[in-house]
Amino acid sequence: MGKPVAIVFGVGAERGLGAALCRRFAAGGHHVLVSGRTAAKLEQVVATIEAAGGSAAALPADITKEADVIAAFDRAMAAGPGLDPVDLVAHNAGNNQHIDFRELSAEQFEHFWRVGCYGGFLVGREAARRMVPLGRGTVLFTGASGSLRGKPGYAHFAAAKAGLRMLSQSMAREYGPQGIHVAHVVIDGGIDGDRLRRLRPAIVAERGDDGLLGIDAIAETYWHLHGQHRSAWAQEVDLRPFKESF
């Protein structure tokens, strides 16, 4: 047997969840295909993994483009000598913005849906096409508070994330009996990453110690899901800081 392969879609800044997932999967022994839209950011994540003794390669792709997703899985199935076909897939792409519903344009609504839901469909479909014949594999989707409830000013985000949640449930019911573990992770709180620290520093200061979800702690849960025995698979896990109200 060769080295297992993982692919993580939606990798951005090194201090972000996508990059943390890549590092954790590499530390667990996977060759990781690091996928996102910005090549320079992907190369930085790859360099960090390789410096720690891991194995990774950058794979620029836009998950809202069917051809990009298909090409990414083609590569994941034949990543190179000594590597097995992909057995771990994470869909982590997403975006968020407060927009008054009356000001929300059709183009904005569609954009959020394409990134948050349609991209998940493309990733999930290709994962199923490649993994079901092999009878094994894990597909993980990153959810959010909006997966469960729509807050004022976030209808576009909640619609996309709720759709992604239903997609993951349907996949789990259809492909779980065929050996594919599909799970959805609800990130119910702010993530202590580059995006939040850059755009909303006041929130970071307000939440204080342990008030935000640590990216490495989240990544540990994803790794645990991949390692679960099939007699006790989790389909959904929700994560939040211990002092977050819910």
XYZ file of C-alpha atoms in Angstrom:
246
model
C 0.000 0.000 0.000
C 1.090 3.561 -0.706
C 0.707 6.783 1.209
C -2.921 7.916 1.613
C -3.998 11.123 -0.111
C -6.221 13.921 1.211
C -7.548 16.972 -0.585
C -8.706 20.131 1.177
C -10.787 22.648 -0.788
C -11.055 26.236 0.411
C -7.523 26.855 1.695
C -6.570 30.503 2.128
C -4.399 32.224 4.722
C -1.946 30.100 6.664
C -3.695 31.176 9.855
C -7.029 29.764 8.720
C -9.038 26.574 9.095
C -8.239 25.225 5.630
C -4.505 25.453 6.259
C -4.917 23.919 9.723
C -6.758 20.957 8.190
C -3.936 20.485 5.701
C -1.318 20.505 8.461
C -3.271 18.032 10.606
C -3.910 15.604 7.765
C -0.234 15.766 6.783
C 0.809 15.143 10.391
C -1.447 12.079 10.338
C 0.493 10.631 7.419
C -1.410 11.862 4.366
C -0.028 13.455 1.255
C -2.208 16.581 1.129
C -3.408 18.378 -1.975
C -3.835 21.977 -0.847
C -6.572 23.576 -2.944
C -7.778 27.165 -3.165
C -7.889 30.126 -5.509
C -4.664 31.938 -4.554
C -1.502 30.091 -5.587
C 0.846 32.094 -3.342
C -1.148 31.217 -0.216
C -1.255 27.548 -1.199
C 2.502 27.430 -1.710
C 3.062 28.909 1.744
C 0.937 26.209 3.346
C 2.809 23.534 1.387
C 6.167 24.972 2.488
C 5.104 24.888 6.146
C 3.987 21.267 5.860
C 7.184 20.194 4.135
C 9.322 22.041 6.696
C 7.633 19.929 9.381
C 8.451 16.722 7.494
C 5.078 16.297 5.822
C 4.074 15.793 2.203
C 1.896 18.225 0.252
C 1.325 19.872 -3.118
C -0.524 23.011 -4.185
C -3.582 22.579 -6.374
C -5.169 25.893 -7.441
C -8.894 25.504 -8.166
C -12.165 27.387 -8.028
C -14.818 25.101 -6.540
C -17.601 26.980 -8.305
C -16.200 25.741 -11.641
C -17.106 22.163 -12.506
C -14.044 21.622 -14.690
C -11.716 22.723 -11.852
C -13.288 20.304 -9.379
C -13.208 17.383 -11.810
C -9.556 18.089 -12.626
C -8.711 18.272 -8.925
C -10.191 14.831 -8.310
C -8.454 13.431 -11.375
C -5.203 14.497 -9.759
C -6.253 13.202 -6.339
C -6.954 9.769 -7.774
C -3.544 9.542 -9.441
C -1.378 11.863 -7.362
C 1.896 10.069 -8.094
C 4.126 7.029 -7.473
C 3.748 5.534 -4.021
C 0.436 7.325 -3.405
C -2.977 5.713 -3.053
C -6.188 7.231 -4.473
C -7.742 9.935 -2.297
C -9.474 8.697 0.865
C -10.102 12.002 2.682
C -11.862 15.075 1.275
C -12.689 18.314 3.094
C -14.912 21.038 1.673
C -14.027 24.179 3.613
C -14.878 26.937 1.140
C -17.136 29.726 2.344
C -17.599 33.439 2.732
C -19.696 35.685 4.931
C -20.948 39.257 4.943
C -23.766 41.156 6.620
C -26.165 42.463 3.954
C -29.582 44.002 4.587
C -32.128 41.738 2.899
C -33.699 44.701 1.079
C -30.313 45.603 -0.362
C -29.333 42.039 -1.289
C -28.927 41.710 -5.059
C -29.700 38.597 -7.043
C -26.041 38.452 -8.049
C -24.875 38.539 -4.416
C -27.339 35.843 -3.377
C -26.208 33.594 -6.224
C -22.530 34.197 -5.446
C -22.915 33.092 -1.829
C -24.928 30.073 -2.916
C -22.346 29.070 -5.515
C -19.492 29.168 -3.001
C -21.354 27.789 0.007
C -23.640 25.190 -1.558
C -23.083 24.596 -5.275
C -19.352 24.119 -4.721
C -20.197 21.560 -2.037
C -22.372 19.715 -4.531
C -19.540 19.562 -7.072
C -17.032 18.361 -4.455
C -19.462 15.855 -2.951
C -20.530 14.444 -6.318
C -16.975 13.939 -7.535
C -15.950 12.421 -4.193
C -18.815 9.928 -4.457
C -17.995 9.094 -8.063
C -14.382 8.303 -7.178
C -14.771 6.744 -3.719
C -17.866 4.555 -4.007
C -16.188 2.078 -6.398
C -13.369 1.768 -3.842
C -15.780 1.204 -0.951
C -14.038 3.593 1.435
C -13.358 7.248 2.151
C -14.332 10.259 4.238
C -16.016 13.450 3.030
C -16.193 16.350 5.481
C -18.142 19.591 5.050
C -17.571 22.786 7.045
C -20.815 24.297 8.302
C -21.572 27.362 10.402
C -24.139 28.830 12.787
C -26.077 29.742 9.642
C -26.448 26.042 8.834
C -28.974 25.863 11.670
C -30.510 29.330 11.928
C -30.881 32.405 9.783
C -29.943 35.647 11.503
C -30.964 39.149 10.384
C -28.754 40.317 7.536
C -27.473 36.840 6.731
C -30.274 35.263 4.669
C -27.934 34.658 1.731
C -25.343 32.945 3.942
C -27.868 30.857 5.872
C -29.572 29.692 2.672
C -26.265 28.467 1.262
C -25.103 26.807 4.476
C -28.437 25.156 5.199
C -28.405 23.754 1.681
C -24.921 22.366 2.225
C -26.082 20.688 5.433
C -28.939 18.948 3.631
C -26.571 17.874 0.873
C -24.298 16.247 3.460
C -27.242 14.438 5.064
C -28.461 13.077 1.745
C -24.973 11.918 0.834
C -24.512 10.239 4.208
C -27.754 8.314 3.878
C -27.024 7.263 0.307
C -23.346 6.403 0.550
C -22.777 5.478 4.188
C -23.995 1.920 3.508
C -21.441 1.797 0.691
C -18.527 2.600 2.977
C -18.300 6.391 2.582
C -18.304 8.396 5.810
C -19.931 11.785 5.195
C -19.962 14.273 8.057
C -20.930 17.924 8.553
C -19.164 20.093 11.139
C -21.098 23.085 12.482
C -18.653 25.827 13.473
C -20.884 27.728 15.905
C -18.786 30.746 16.806
C -15.962 32.952 15.620
C -12.818 31.279 14.302
C -9.527 32.589 15.652
C -7.932 33.047 12.265
C -6.492 35.686 9.984
C -9.836 36.755 8.506
C -11.547 37.602 11.806
C -8.431 39.192 13.294
C -7.987 41.372 10.221
C -11.595 42.397 9.622
C -13.058 42.470 13.136
C -10.277 42.973 15.709
C -12.761 44.396 18.228
C -14.612 41.070 18.300
C -11.364 39.233 18.956
C -10.563 41.538 21.876
C -14.105 41.310 23.228
C -14.214 37.508 23.239
C -10.942 37.218 25.187
C -9.064 34.014 25.994
C -10.757 30.874 24.653
C -13.640 32.965 23.321
C -12.974 31.957 19.724
C -12.587 28.540 18.152
C -8.930 27.579 17.752
C -8.130 26.435 14.221
C -5.907 23.564 15.336
C -8.537 22.379 17.817
C -11.149 22.334 15.054
C -8.779 20.443 12.767
C -8.314 17.796 15.465
C -12.053 17.074 15.349
C -11.942 16.617 11.568
C -9.090 14.166 11.979
C -11.025 12.298 14.659
C -14.025 12.011 12.330
C -11.840 10.472 9.649
C -10.552 7.888 12.112
C -13.931 6.855 13.537
C -14.818 3.183 13.371
C -17.717 2.537 11.020
C -19.750 0.998 13.835
C -20.049 4.483 15.380
C -19.873 7.172 12.702
C -20.916 10.738 13.500
C -22.864 12.476 10.740
C -22.854 15.894 12.393
C -20.767 17.527 15.092
C -21.188 21.056 16.401
C -18.229 22.944 17.837
C -18.177 26.176 19.854
C -16.053 27.815 22.568
C -16.975 26.636 26.059
C -18.365 30.067 26.953
C -20.342 30.593 23.733
C -24.096 30.774 24.338
C -26.354 28.581 22.223
